[in-house]
Amino acid sequence: MADKKQAGFTKREALFYHETIRPGKVEIVASKPMATQRDLSLAYSPGVAAPVEAIAENPANAARYTARSNLVAVISNGTAILGLGNLGALASKPVMEGKAVLFKRFADVDSIDIELATEDPDAFIEAVALMEPTFGGINLEDIKAPECFIIEQALRDRMNIPIMHDDQHGTAIITAAGLLNACHLTGRDIKDVKVVVNGAGAAAIACTALIKAMGARHDNVIMCDRSGPITRDRDNLDQWKSAHAVDTKATTLEEALDGADIFLGLSAAGALKPEWVKKMADKPIIFAMANPVPEIMPDEAKEVRPDAIVATGRSDFPNQVNNVLGFPFIFRGALDVQATAINEEMKIAAAQAIAELARERVPEEVASAYGKNHKFGTDYIIPAPFDPRLIEVVSSAVAKAAMDSGVAQAKIRDFDKYRHDLKSRLNPTTSVLTGVYNEAKANPKRMVFAEAEEEVVLRAAIQYRDFGYGQPILVGRTKAVLDKLHQLSVSDPQSFEIQNSADSPHVPAMVEFLYKRLQRKGYTERDVRRMVNNDRNTFASLLVALGHGDGLITGLTRTFAQSAREVNRVLDPKPGAVPFGIHMMIGKNHTTFLADTTINERPTAEELAHIATETAAVARRMGHEPRVAFLSYSTFGNPPGRWLENIRAAVAILDEQDPGFEYEGEMAPDVALNPTVMKQYPFSRLSGPANVLIMPGLQSANLSAKLLRELADNATIGPMLIGMEKPVQIAPMTAIAPDVLTLAVLAAAGVVG
């Protein structure tokens, strides 16, 4: 079976992603210390007795002493998995794990996936209802209609926690937000619009119900199923369809669309014909949300109606209706006020908040992700899913609506503080990295992979091409690379560009170029020819130097120092720059930048100041306001020592330059990072814990970076090489394919280098 590419990656790569590191996408991590016997005694017996008794006395204490108030279950029986149909509960597990990951990534909500092996609604309802003591909320997913309606309503009646079937209400909320903005742009009032809904499944019925709750008049909305418009005289309607039956002379979708303002498609590919779009009102609003192929492609709709506003469910077109804009933040707000339900008021508040956010100035990281400076308009009526403001805007709106509508059991007294707390839950680096990847897609580069016979490197190169970041250039023996591509089940290995020094037409020019560089450094032409023919780093670097590639990734087969020496024979630093390395340590809600971790053994004061300035610039590009600490064993002269003058001189240099960021030193790590210890030095110029750590020398820097990578729970990117004339990155020898890919994309996007 051919490994066809879908959505920028192949089936092979999707399976590899789910299999590597550890199978699946989730794990359980303890939130309390578990190192000592005392820790275990507090965590279990006898320490648990105290919270058990407190909760038995007052059930509200469960929110204080357990994870319940931040825990959502993602539950399915697999009867309607994505667009794949009824494949069963077990097959739905990858989707439910993915939903759990999205809850954590976007709203810091802990989530557990549960797959129930039953198609009996009563059995499903009973199983979920019995779990109410465990969870703060229930997200129902991929359950076919009409059972999904029965299950959700029954659970809402029985349970005293938020219940939401996201396929219905998540889609409805994002759709409603987009419609509000489309009506705003076209001068319409939702109370007056004529709407045609094509499709009568769970999502279509939820969308219809919500826009009616927001003001659309019942008689102005015509819903169509496979039999045509749903009218009051039809005798084949269930209770959910009949709730939206109207009197109309239209007998087909085509007739219903005559003069319609809005088309909402939640049906099938190609269901909306271009000639029918012509019959719609001026400035028609078309939401074609069938996936993966919409009811009409945006270019087809625009061809017949250039004045149309078009939205789809796809990320490769403007105005994507994406549920991730809603469900994480809706549950975040509901959990934070311990809501007993997710009601219509909360859904409307979420839709309005999302709509209003799209009208605000687009943040720089969102604009860069689109490849240009987008602003509110016909191609931007719905915010991007990685807009970092969503968590604070939507969650606070939902929480307030829960309080105002009387379903909140806890109150938020200070919404300004609450919004600040929401924002601090997430690490801005994750949003920026999403933008970086999109920037790389928008401006693809030719990336030279110097060690393409290594499986890790080759996997990264395959992903680099499959994900659309550019063209990989594979350096290695031709047959060996082709054999590896075959082993990795690549269907078209001959389509990859392979550069082999044994037969490359570029070798003569490479020898001439390199001999001119090295002839006064003790190298003969024969030495240079041998290096070009036998050393892949030299050969790969020359491809970049002579313009046959835009950037270089290497490092898997040799130490960083050796790889750097070989690259430096060919490529120079940027004029006036000092090359150095940064490790980026990414935690749940913080990122720390360590420099220089790779090159300069005993940096001078000038070099330290330069490294601090450049690292601060990288921190800013990654979404952080830099606070720079020059680290030492000594804090402001205590204890005294002989290696402090360079650090003090570097601080003095920055004093003269006024670089526009906070900096301080010399200081010990605890003074730089621990707010309690920082208070002992009220004269410190840092307003908070440092996020840029400038090390006094290579030994301490490299040791610290590697210790943190191995011992801490932080994700690590790096070392990232800064200051070279061309984009060059040297991965650690321990890197896996995602690490290599990340460095290649960072180089391609110009974020580092």
Short mmCIF file of N, CA, C and O in Angstrom, two decimals, residues 179-294:
data_model
loop_
_atom_site.label_atom_id
_atom_site.label_comp_id
_atom_site.label_asym_id
_atom_site.label_seq_id
_atom_site.Cartn_x
_atom_site.Cartn_y
_atom_site.Cartn_z
N LEU A 179 -19.13 33.43 12.46
CA LEU A 179 -20.33 34.05 11.87
C LEU A 179 -20.55 35.46 12.41
O LEU A 179 -20.95 36.36 11.66
N LEU A 180 -20.33 35.64 13.70
CA LEU A 180 -20.47 36.98 14.27
C LEU A 180 -19.57 37.97 13.54
O LEU A 180 -19.98 39.09 13.20
N ASN A 181 -18.33 37.56 13.28
CA ASN A 181 -17.39 38.47 12.61
C ASN A 181 -17.70 38.63 11.14
O ASN A 181 -17.53 39.72 10.58
N ALA A 182 -18.15 37.55 10.49
CA ALA A 182 -18.52 37.67 9.08
C ALA A 182 -19.71 38.61 8.92
O ALA A 182 -19.76 39.43 7.99
N CYS A 183 -20.68 38.50 9.83
CA CYS A 183 -21.83 39.43 9.80
C CYS A 183 -21.38 40.86 10.07
O CYS A 183 -21.86 41.80 9.43
N HIS A 184 -20.45 41.02 11.01
CA HIS A 184 -19.92 42.35 11.32
C HIS A 184 -19.27 42.98 10.09
O HIS A 184 -19.50 44.16 9.78
N LEU A 185 -18.48 42.20 9.36
CA LEU A 185 -17.76 42.72 8.19
C LEU A 185 -18.70 43.04 7.03
O LEU A 185 -18.41 43.93 6.22
N THR A 186 -19.81 42.32 6.94
CA THR A 186 -20.73 42.51 5.81
C THR A 186 -21.94 43.36 6.19
O THR A 186 -22.88 43.49 5.40
N GLY A 187 -21.92 43.94 7.39
CA GLY A 187 -23.00 44.83 7.80
C GLY A 187 -24.32 44.15 8.09
O GLY A 187 -25.39 44.75 7.94
N ARG A 188 -24.27 42.90 8.53
CA ARG A 188 -25.49 42.15 8.81
C ARG A 188 -25.73 42.06 10.32
O ARG A 188 -24.79 42.14 11.12
N ASP A 189 -26.98 41.84 10.68
CA ASP A 189 -27.37 41.53 12.05
C ASP A 189 -27.82 40.07 12.05
O ASP A 189 -28.64 39.68 11.21
N ILE A 190 -27.30 39.29 12.98
CA ILE A 190 -27.62 37.87 12.99
C ILE A 190 -29.12 37.62 13.14
O ILE A 190 -29.64 36.57 12.73
N LYS A 191 -29.84 38.60 13.68
CA LYS A 191 -31.29 38.44 13.83
C LYS A 191 -32.02 38.46 12.50
O LYS A 191 -33.16 38.00 12.39
N ASP A 192 -31.36 38.99 11.47
CA ASP A 192 -32.05 39.16 10.19
C ASP A 192 -31.54 38.23 9.09
O ASP A 192 -32.12 38.20 8.00
N VAL A 193 -30.48 37.49 9.34
CA VAL A 193 -29.87 36.72 8.25
C VAL A 193 -30.69 35.49 7.91
O VAL A 193 -31.37 34.90 8.75
N LYS A 194 -30.61 35.11 6.63
CA LYS A 194 -31.21 33.87 6.15
C LYS A 194 -30.10 32.83 6.07
O LYS A 194 -29.11 33.03 5.39
N VAL A 195 -30.27 31.73 6.78
CA VAL A 195 -29.23 30.71 6.92
C VAL A 195 -29.71 29.39 6.34
O VAL A 195 -30.85 28.97 6.57
N VAL A 196 -28.82 28.72 5.60
CA VAL A 196 -29.07 27.37 5.13
C VAL A 196 -28.01 26.46 5.72
O VAL A 196 -26.80 26.70 5.54
N VAL A 197 -28.45 25.44 6.45
CA VAL A 197 -27.55 24.46 7.06
C VAL A 197 -27.65 23.17 6.28
O VAL A 197 -28.74 22.61 6.15
N ASN A 198 -26.52 22.71 5.75
CA ASN A 198 -26.52 21.44 5.02
C ASN A 198 -25.86 20.37 5.88
O ASN A 198 -24.67 20.43 6.16
N GLY A 199 -26.66 19.41 6.30
CA GLY A 199 -26.23 18.39 7.24
C GLY A 199 -27.12 18.45 8.46
O GLY A 199 -27.55 19.53 8.87
N ALA A 200 -27.43 17.29 9.03
CA ALA A 200 -28.31 17.25 10.20
C ALA A 200 -27.77 16.30 11.25
O ALA A 200 -28.53 15.67 11.97
N GLY A 201 -26.45 16.20 11.31
CA GLY A 201 -25.81 15.40 12.34
C GLY A 201 -25.60 16.19 13.61
O GLY A 201 -26.14 17.29 13.78
N ALA A 202 -24.78 15.64 14.50
CA ALA A 202 -24.59 16.26 15.81
C ALA A 202 -24.06 17.67 15.71
O ALA A 202 -24.58 18.59 16.35
N ALA A 203 -23.02 17.89 14.90
CA ALA A 203 -22.42 19.22 14.81
C ALA A 203 -23.38 20.21 14.18
O ALA A 203 -23.49 21.36 14.62
N ALA A 204 -24.07 19.79 13.12
CA ALA A 204 -25.00 20.69 12.43
C ALA A 204 -26.13 21.13 13.35
O ALA A 204 -26.50 22.31 13.39
N ILE A 205 -26.69 20.19 14.10
CA ILE A 205 -27.79 20.52 15.01
C ILE A 205 -27.30 21.45 16.13
O ILE A 205 -27.98 22.41 16.51
N ALA A 206 -26.08 21.19 16.65
CA ALA A 206 -25.54 22.06 17.70
C ALA A 206 -25.26 23.46 17.17
O ALA A 206 -25.55 24.46 17.86
N CYS A 207 -24.71 23.57 15.96
CA CYS A 207 -24.46 24.89 15.37
C CYS A 207 -25.76 25.66 15.21
O CYS A 207 -25.85 26.85 15.52
N THR A 208 -26.77 24.96 14.71
CA THR A 208 -28.06 25.60 14.48
C THR A 208 -28.67 26.08 15.79
O THR A 208 -29.18 27.21 15.89
N ALA A 209 -28.62 25.23 16.81
CA ALA A 209 -29.20 25.60 18.10
C ALA A 209 -28.48 26.81 18.70
O ALA A 209 -29.12 27.71 19.27
N LEU A 210 -27.15 26.86 18.56
CA LEU A 210 -26.41 27.96 19.18
C LEU A 210 -26.66 29.28 18.47
O LEU A 210 -26.83 30.32 19.13
N ILE A 211 -26.67 29.28 17.13
CA ILE A 211 -26.90 30.57 16.46
C ILE A 211 -28.32 31.06 16.71
O ILE A 211 -28.55 32.28 16.74
N LYS A 212 -29.25 30.13 16.93
CA LYS A 212 -30.60 30.57 17.31
C LYS A 212 -30.59 31.16 18.71
O LYS A 212 -31.25 32.18 18.98
N ALA A 213 -29.81 30.56 19.62
CA ALA A 213 -29.71 31.10 20.97
C ALA A 213 -29.06 32.48 20.97
O ALA A 213 -29.32 33.30 21.86
N MET A 214 -28.28 32.76 19.93
CA MET A 214 -27.60 34.05 19.83
C MET A 214 -28.40 35.07 19.03
O MET A 214 -27.92 36.18 18.79
N GLY A 215 -29.58 34.69 18.56
CA GLY A 215 -30.43 35.69 17.93
C GLY A 215 -30.99 35.34 16.57
O GLY A 215 -31.93 36.00 16.09
N ALA A 216 -30.45 34.33 15.87
CA ALA A 216 -31.00 33.97 14.56
C ALA A 216 -32.43 33.47 14.73
O ALA A 216 -32.72 32.67 15.63
N ARG A 217 -33.34 33.94 13.85
CA ARG A 217 -34.74 33.57 13.98
C ARG A 217 -34.99 32.17 13.42
O ARG A 217 -34.46 31.80 12.36
N HIS A 218 -35.80 31.40 14.13
CA HIS A 218 -36.07 30.01 13.75
C HIS A 218 -36.52 29.89 12.30
O HIS A 218 -36.00 29.05 11.55
N ASP A 219 -37.46 30.72 11.87
CA ASP A 219 -38.02 30.60 10.52
C ASP A 219 -37.04 31.06 9.44
O ASP A 219 -37.30 30.85 8.25
N ASN A 220 -35.93 31.71 9.85
CA ASN A 220 -34.92 32.14 8.88
C ASN A 220 -33.82 31.11 8.66
O ASN A 220 -32.87 31.35 7.92
N VAL A 221 -33.94 29.96 9.31
CA VAL A 221 -32.90 28.92 9.23
C VAL A 221 -33.51 27.66 8.61
O VAL A 221 -34.43 27.07 9.18
N ILE A 222 -33.01 27.29 7.46
CA ILE A 222 -33.45 26.06 6.80
C ILE A 222 -32.35 25.02 6.93
O ILE A 222 -31.22 25.23 6.47
N MET A 223 -32.67 23.90 7.57
CA MET A 223 -31.72 22.79 7.69
C MET A 223 -32.07 21.73 6.66
O MET A 223 -33.24 21.38 6.48
N CYS A 224 -31.03 21.22 5.97
CA CYS A 224 -31.23 20.20 4.95
C CYS A 224 -30.49 18.92 5.33
O CYS A 224 -29.36 18.98 5.82
N ASP A 225 -31.14 17.78 5.09
CA ASP A 225 -30.44 16.49 5.20
C ASP A 225 -30.43 15.84 3.82
O ASP A 225 -30.66 16.52 2.81
N ARG A 226 -30.16 14.55 3.75
CA ARG A 226 -30.06 13.89 2.45
C ARG A 226 -31.36 13.95 1.67
O ARG A 226 -31.37 13.84 0.44
N SER A 227 -32.48 14.12 2.38
CA SER A 227 -33.79 14.17 1.71
C SER A 227 -34.23 15.58 1.34
O SER A 227 -35.31 15.77 0.79
N GLY A 228 -33.39 16.57 1.64
CA GLY A 228 -33.73 17.94 1.32
C GLY A 228 -34.06 18.75 2.55
O GLY A 228 -33.74 18.35 3.69
N PRO A 229 -34.70 19.91 2.39
CA PRO A 229 -35.04 20.76 3.53
C PRO A 229 -35.91 20.02 4.56
O PRO A 229 -36.80 19.23 4.20
N ILE A 230 -35.63 20.28 5.83
CA ILE A 230 -36.40 19.67 6.91
C ILE A 230 -37.62 20.55 7.18
O ILE A 230 -37.49 21.66 7.72
N THR A 231 -38.77 20.06 6.78
CA THR A 231 -40.01 20.83 6.88
C THR A 231 -40.97 20.14 7.85
O THR A 231 -40.85 18.95 8.15
N ARG A 232 -41.95 20.93 8.29
CA ARG A 232 -42.88 20.41 9.30
C ARG A 232 -43.78 19.30 8.76
O ARG A 232 -44.35 18.52 9.54
N ASP A 233 -43.92 19.21 7.44
CA ASP A 233 -44.81 18.19 6.88
C ASP A 233 -44.11 16.86 6.59
O ASP A 233 -44.73 15.93 6.09
N ARG A 234 -42.80 16.76 6.91
CA ARG A 234 -42.11 15.49 6.70
C ARG A 234 -42.39 14.53 7.85
O ARG A 234 -42.48 14.93 9.01
N ASP A 235 -42.54 13.25 7.50
CA ASP A 235 -42.89 12.25 8.51
C ASP A 235 -41.72 11.33 8.86
O ASP A 235 -41.91 10.30 9.51
N ASN A 236 -40.51 11.70 8.44
CA ASN A 236 -39.35 10.84 8.69
C ASN A 236 -38.31 11.54 9.57
O ASN A 236 -37.11 11.37 9.39
N LEU A 237 -38.77 12.35 10.52
CA LEU A 237 -37.87 13.14 11.35
C LEU A 237 -37.82 12.60 12.78
O LEU A 237 -38.86 12.22 13.35
N ASP A 238 -36.62 12.57 13.36
CA ASP A 238 -36.51 12.26 14.78
C ASP A 238 -36.73 13.56 15.57
O ASP A 238 -36.91 14.64 14.99
N GLN A 239 -36.69 13.45 16.90
CA GLN A 239 -37.02 14.62 17.72
C GLN A 239 -36.00 15.74 17.57
O GLN A 239 -36.34 16.92 17.73
N TRP A 240 -34.75 15.40 17.22
CA TRP A 240 -33.72 16.43 17.13
C TRP A 240 -33.83 17.21 15.81
O TRP A 240 -33.64 18.40 15.77
N LYS A 241 -34.14 16.49 14.76
CA LYS A 241 -34.36 17.19 13.49
C LYS A 241 -35.66 17.98 13.51
O LYS A 241 -35.72 19.11 13.01
N SER A 242 -36.70 17.39 14.06
CA SER A 242 -38.00 18.06 14.04
C SER A 242 -37.98 19.39 14.80
O SER A 242 -38.76 20.30 14.51
N ALA A 243 -37.04 19.53 15.76
CA ALA A 243 -36.93 20.79 16.50
C ALA A 243 -36.52 21.94 15.59
O ALA A 243 -36.73 23.12 15.94
N HIS A 244 -35.98 21.64 14.40
CA HIS A 244 -35.52 22.68 13.48
C HIS A 244 -36.30 22.68 12.17
O HIS A 244 -35.87 23.29 11.19
N ALA A 245 -37.46 22.02 12.18
CA ALA A 245 -38.31 22.00 10.98
C ALA A 245 -38.98 23.36 10.79
O ALA A 245 -39.34 24.05 11.75
N VAL A 246 -39.10 23.78 9.53
CA VAL A 246 -39.74 25.05 9.19
C VAL A 246 -40.69 24.84 8.02
O VAL A 246 -40.72 23.79 7.39
N ASP A 247 -41.49 25.87 7.74
CA ASP A 247 -42.33 25.89 6.54
C ASP A 247 -41.57 26.61 5.44
O ASP A 247 -41.15 27.76 5.61
N THR A 248 -41.34 25.95 4.34
CA THR A 248 -40.63 26.56 3.21
C THR A 248 -41.10 25.93 1.91
O THR A 248 -41.49 24.75 1.87
N LYS A 249 -41.09 26.72 0.85
CA LYS A 249 -41.44 26.19 -0.47
C LYS A 249 -40.26 25.47 -1.12
O LYS A 249 -40.44 24.76 -2.12
N ALA A 250 -39.05 25.67 -0.57
CA ALA A 250 -37.86 25.03 -1.15
C ALA A 250 -37.93 23.52 -0.96
O ALA A 250 -38.27 23.03 0.12
N THR A 251 -37.62 22.79 -2.01
CA THR A 251 -37.64 21.32 -1.95
C THR A 251 -36.24 20.72 -2.11
O THR A 251 -36.08 19.51 -1.96
N THR A 252 -35.25 21.56 -2.41
CA THR A 252 -33.88 21.08 -2.57
C THR A 252 -32.93 22.08 -1.92
O THR A 252 -33.30 23.23 -1.63
N LEU A 253 -31.69 21.64 -1.72
CA LEU A 253 -30.66 22.55 -1.19
C LEU A 253 -30.47 23.72 -2.15
O LEU A 253 -30.33 24.87 -1.70
N GLU A 254 -30.47 23.47 -3.43
CA GLU A 254 -30.28 24.54 -4.42
C GLU A 254 -31.35 25.60 -4.27
O GLU A 254 -31.05 26.81 -4.26
N GLU A 255 -32.60 25.17 -4.13
CA GLU A 255 -33.70 26.14 -3.99
C GLU A 255 -33.59 26.89 -2.66
O GLU A 255 -33.86 28.10 -2.59
N ALA A 256 -33.19 26.20 -1.60
CA ALA A 256 -33.07 26.85 -0.29
C ALA A 256 -32.01 27.95 -0.31
O ALA A 256 -32.12 28.95 0.41
N LEU A 257 -30.99 27.79 -1.13
CA LEU A 257 -29.88 28.75 -1.17
C LEU A 257 -30.21 30.03 -1.92
O LEU A 257 -29.45 30.99 -1.87
N ASP A 258 -31.32 30.06 -2.62
CA ASP A 258 -31.69 31.25 -3.39
C ASP A 258 -31.87 32.45 -2.44
O ASP A 258 -32.78 32.47 -1.61
N GLY A 259 -30.98 33.42 -2.51
CA GLY A 259 -31.06 34.61 -1.67
C GLY A 259 -30.53 34.44 -0.26
O GLY A 259 -30.62 35.36 0.55
N ALA A 260 -29.96 33.27 0.05
CA ALA A 260 -29.47 33.01 1.41
C ALA A 260 -28.24 33.87 1.69
O ALA A 260 -27.40 34.11 0.83
N ASP A 261 -28.13 34.32 2.95
CA ASP A 261 -26.96 35.09 3.39
C ASP A 261 -25.81 34.17 3.79
O ASP A 261 -24.64 34.49 3.58
N ILE A 262 -26.17 33.03 4.40
CA ILE A 262 -25.16 32.16 5.01
C ILE A 262 -25.40 30.72 4.60
O ILE A 262 -26.55 30.23 4.62
N PHE A 263 -24.32 30.02 4.26
CA PHE A 263 -24.34 28.58 4.07
C PHE A 263 -23.46 27.96 5.14
O PHE A 263 -22.28 28.29 5.27
N LEU A 264 -24.03 27.06 5.94
CA LEU A 264 -23.27 26.29 6.92
C LEU A 264 -23.23 24.85 6.46
O LEU A 264 -24.25 24.16 6.46
N GLY A 265 -22.06 24.38 6.06
CA GLY A 265 -21.94 23.01 5.58
C GLY A 265 -21.26 22.12 6.60
O GLY A 265 -20.12 22.36 6.99
N LEU A 266 -21.97 21.11 7.03
CA LEU A 266 -21.41 20.08 7.92
C LEU A 266 -21.86 18.73 7.36
O LEU A 266 -22.54 17.95 8.00
N SER A 267 -21.46 18.51 6.10
CA SER A 267 -22.02 17.38 5.37
C SER A 267 -20.94 16.60 4.65
O SER A 267 -20.21 15.84 5.28
N ALA A 268 -20.80 16.81 3.32
CA ALA A 268 -19.91 15.97 2.53
C ALA A 268 -19.21 16.80 1.46
O ALA A 268 -19.67 17.87 1.06
N ALA A 269 -18.09 16.27 0.99
CA ALA A 269 -17.29 16.95 -0.04
C ALA A 269 -18.14 17.20 -1.28
O ALA A 269 -18.90 16.34 -1.73
N GLY A 270 -18.01 18.43 -1.83
CA GLY A 270 -18.66 18.75 -3.09
C GLY A 270 -20.15 18.96 -3.02
O GLY A 270 -20.82 19.06 -4.05
N ALA A 271 -20.71 19.07 -1.81
CA ALA A 271 -22.17 19.20 -1.68
C ALA A 271 -22.68 20.55 -2.17
O ALA A 271 -23.87 20.68 -2.50
N LEU A 272 -21.82 21.57 -2.21
CA LEU A 272 -22.23 22.90 -2.64
C LEU A 272 -21.65 23.19 -4.02
O LEU A 272 -20.44 23.24 -4.19
N LYS A 273 -22.53 23.37 -5.00
CA LYS A 273 -22.09 23.60 -6.38
C LYS A 273 -21.84 25.10 -6.61
O LYS A 273 -22.58 25.94 -6.10
N PRO A 274 -20.81 25.42 -7.41
CA PRO A 274 -20.52 26.84 -7.66
C PRO A 274 -21.71 27.60 -8.22
O PRO A 274 -21.93 28.77 -7.86
N GLU A 275 -22.49 26.95 -9.09
CA GLU A 275 -23.63 27.66 -9.68
C GLU A 275 -24.70 27.99 -8.65
O GLU A 275 -25.48 28.93 -8.81
N TRP A 276 -24.75 27.21 -7.54
CA TRP A 276 -25.70 27.53 -6.48
C TRP A 276 -25.23 28.73 -5.66
O TRP A 276 -26.04 29.50 -5.16
N VAL A 277 -23.91 28.86 -5.53
CA VAL A 277 -23.35 29.99 -4.79
C VAL A 277 -23.74 31.31 -5.47
O VAL A 277 -23.97 32.33 -4.80
N LYS A 278 -23.82 31.29 -6.80
CA LYS A 278 -24.20 32.50 -7.54
C LYS A 278 -25.57 33.02 -7.10
O LYS A 278 -25.84 34.22 -7.20
N LYS A 279 -26.44 32.13 -6.65
CA LYS A 279 -27.81 32.52 -6.29
C LYS A 279 -27.91 33.13 -4.89
O LYS A 279 -28.98 33.64 -4.52
N MET A 280 -26.83 33.07 -4.13
CA MET A 280 -26.88 33.59 -2.76
C MET A 280 -26.89 35.12 -2.76
O MET A 280 -26.64 35.76 -3.78
N ALA A 281 -27.17 35.69 -1.62
CA ALA A 281 -27.24 37.15 -1.48
C ALA A 281 -25.87 37.78 -1.68
O ALA A 281 -24.84 37.10 -1.75
N ASP A 282 -25.82 39.11 -1.76
CA ASP A 282 -24.56 39.82 -1.87
C ASP A 282 -23.67 39.50 -0.67
O ASP A 282 -24.15 39.30 0.45
N LYS A 283 -22.37 39.47 -0.91
CA LYS A 283 -21.38 39.17 0.13
C LYS A 283 -21.78 37.91 0.92
O LYS A 283 -21.93 37.94 2.14
N PRO A 284 -21.92 36.80 0.22
CA PRO A 284 -22.36 35.58 0.90
C PRO A 284 -21.32 35.08 1.90
O PRO A 284 -20.11 35.27 1.71
N ILE A 285 -21.80 34.44 2.94
CA ILE A 285 -20.94 33.87 3.98
C ILE A 285 -21.04 32.35 3.85
O ILE A 285 -22.12 31.78 3.99
N ILE A 286 -19.89 31.70 3.58
CA ILE A 286 -19.88 30.27 3.29
C ILE A 286 -18.95 29.58 4.28
O ILE A 286 -17.74 29.80 4.27
N PHE A 287 -19.52 28.74 5.13
CA PHE A 287 -18.74 27.91 6.03
C PHE A 287 -18.86 26.47 5.52
O PHE A 287 -19.87 25.81 5.75
N ALA A 288 -17.83 26.02 4.80
CA ALA A 288 -17.81 24.68 4.21
C ALA A 288 -16.90 23.82 5.08
O ALA A 288 -15.69 23.78 4.89
N MET A 289 -17.48 23.10 6.04
CA MET A 289 -16.68 22.49 7.11
C MET A 289 -16.55 20.98 7.02
O MET A 289 -16.08 20.35 7.97
N ALA A 290 -16.96 20.37 5.91
CA ALA A 290 -16.71 18.94 5.74
C ALA A 290 -15.20 18.71 5.69
O ALA A 290 -14.46 19.49 5.11
N ASN A 291 -14.75 17.63 6.32
CA ASN A 291 -13.32 17.30 6.35
C ASN A 291 -13.09 15.89 5.82
O ASN A 291 -13.91 15.01 6.06
N PRO A 292 -12.01 15.65 5.12
CA PRO A 292 -10.93 16.61 4.82
C PRO A 292 -11.19 17.49 3.61
O PRO A 292 -10.45 18.43 3.35
N VAL A 293 -12.24 17.16 2.84
CA VAL A 293 -12.56 17.94 1.64
C VAL A 293 -13.86 18.69 1.89
O VAL A 293 -14.89 18.08 2.16
N PRO A 294 -13.86 20.00 1.81
CA PRO A 294 -15.07 20.78 2.12
C PRO A 294 -16.15 20.68 1.06
O PRO A 294 -15.93 20.15 -0.03
#
